[in-house]
C-alpha positions in Angstrom: -11.8 -13.8 23.9 -10.7 -12.6 20.5 -8.8 -9.3 20.2 -8.0 -6.9 17.3 -4.4 -6.7 16.1 -3.5 -3.2 14.8 -0.4 -1.9 13.0 0.1 1.6 11.7 2.9 3.4 9.9 3.1 6.7 8.0 5.6 8.5 5.8 5.9 11.6 3.7 6.1 10.7 0.0 7.9 13.0 -2.5 4.9 13.5 -4.8 1.6 15.3 -4.8 -1.3 13.6 -3.0 -3.2 13.1 -6.3 -0.4 11.2 -7.8 0.2 9.1 -4.7 -3.6 8.3 -4.6 -3.4 7.0 -8.2 -0.5 4.6 -7.3 -2.4 3.3 -4.3 -5.9 3.0 -5.9 -4.6 1.4 -9.2 -4.5 -2.2 -8.1 -1.8 -3.3 -10.6 0.4 -0.4 -9.7 -0.1 -1.0 -6.0 0.9 -4.6 -6.5 4.3 -3.5 -7.7 4.8 -1.7 -4.4 4.1 -4.8 -2.3 7.4 -6.1 -0.7 8.3 -9.6 0.4 6.5 -11.5 2.1 3.7 -10.7 -0.5 3.7 -12.8 -3.6 1.6 -14.5 -6.3 -0.4 -11.4 -7.1 -3.5 -11.9 -9.3 -6.0 -9.2 -10.4 -9.4 -10.8 -10.4 -11.8 -8.0 -11.0 -11.6 -4.3 -12.0 -8.4 -2.4 -12.3 -8.6 0.9 -10.6 -10.3 1.8 -7.3 -13.8 0.8 -6.1 -14.7 -2.8 -6.7 -11.3 -4.1 -7.8 -10.4 -7.5 -6.3 -6.9 -8.9 -6.1 -5.6 -12.0 -4.6 -2.1 -12.7 -3.3 -0.3 -14.8 -0.7 1.7 -13.6 2.3 4.2 -15.6 4.3 3.4 -14.7 7.8 3.7 -16.3 11.3 5.3 -19.4 10.0 2.7 -20.1 7.4 1.2 -18.9 4.2 -2.1 -17.0 4.1 -4.2 -16.6 0.9 -5.7 -13.1 0.8 -8.4 -11.9 -1.5 -8.8 -8.2 -1.1 -11.7 -6.0 -2.3 -10.9 -2.3 -2.8 -13.3 0.4 -1.7 -12.9 4.2 -1.7 -14.9 5.6 1.2 -13.3 9.0 0.5 -12.3 9.1 -3.1 -9.0 11.0 -3.5 -8.1 10.5 0.1 -8.9 7.0 1.4 -8.5 3.5 -0.1 -9.5 0.4 1.9 -8.6 -3.2 1.2 -10.8 -5.8 2.9 -10.0 -9.5 2.8 -12.9 -11.6 1.4 -11.5 -14.9 2.7 -12.6 -14.3 6.3 -9.3 -13.3 8.0 -10.9 -10.0 9.1 -7.9 -8.2 7.6 -8.7 -4.6 6.7 -5.9 -2.3 5.5 -6.7 1.4 5.1 -4.5 3.8 3.2 -5.0 7.5 3.9 -3.4 10.0 1.7 -3.2 13.7 2.7 -1.6 16.7 1.0 1.6 17.8 2.8 2.8 20.9 1.0 3.8 19.7 -2.5 4.2 16.2 -1.2 1.8 13.7 0.4 1.6 12.1 3.8 0.5 8.5 3.7 -0.8 6.4 6.6 -1.3 2.7 6.4 -3.3 0.9 9.1 -3.9 -2.8 9.1 -6.4 -4.5 11.5 -7.5 -8.1 11.9 -9.1 -10.4 14.5 -6.3 -12.1 16.4 -6.0 -15.6 17.8 -6.9 -16.5 21.4 -4.8 -18.1 24.0 -1.0 -18.4 23.9 -0.9 -18.0 20.2 -2.9 -14.8 20.6 -0.5 -13.5 23.2 2.5 -14.0 20.9 0.5 -12.6 17.9 -0.3 -9.4 19.8 3.4 -8.8 20.3 4.9 -10.1 17.0 2.3 -9.3 14.3 2.2 -5.5 14.7 6.0 -5.3 14.6 6.2 -7.4 11.5 3.3 -5.6 9.8 4.9 -2.2 10.5 8.1 -3.4 8.9 6.3 -4.6 5.8 4.3 -1.4 5.5 7.4 0.7 6.0 9.0 -1.2 3.0 5.8 -0.6 1.0 6.0 3.1 1.7 9.7 3.2 0.9 8.9 1.6 -2.5 6.0 4.1 -3.0 8.4 7.0 -2.3 11.1 5.6 -4.6 8.5 5.2 -7.4 7.2 8.7 -6.9 10.8 10.1 -6.9 11.6 8.3 -10.2 8.4 9.6 -11.8 9.2 13.2 -10.6 12.8 12.9 -11.9 11.5 11.7 -15.3 9.0 14.6 -15.5 11.8 17.1 -14.6 14.2 15.6 -17.1 11.5 15.7 -19.9 10.7 19.3 -19.1 14.4 20.2 -19.1 14.9 18.6 -22.5 11.8 20.3 -23.8 13.0 23.7 -22.6 16.4 23.1 -24.1 14.8 22.2 -27.4 12.8 25.4 -27.4 15.8 27.5 -26.5 17.8 26.0 -29.4 15.0 26.7 -31.9 
């Protein structure tokens, strides 16, 4: 009997929810956040949000899986869903919520697991590995958000200094 494998991780990101949502929903920007074991990213359709399709490979469980993910936005501004069109059953949901002047991001991945002994091992190993991968993805998202915030702060500081000197 098949089972569903689920992995979930969340983190506070040092940027407003609207900015974080833009990073996650803009497929080329999101691709920059994907850590190893993702590689060979290709944008096939669209660019931002609903209807975009991207393909990439992932080294996982001793092999390589080709994923072709379609983006949907069931709750624009809050939820982005990536669904594999290649039949793996993989669905990854990104939920972004305001958290003061920052954002709280939750990533949940689900897929139909193997049966038998392989399924038993997968139920144990896959969630651990996926949580690690998603934690790295969120760390990259936070770092990018912090850099963008630092750049904005620096630009405002320079602008204010220029006004003061005039």
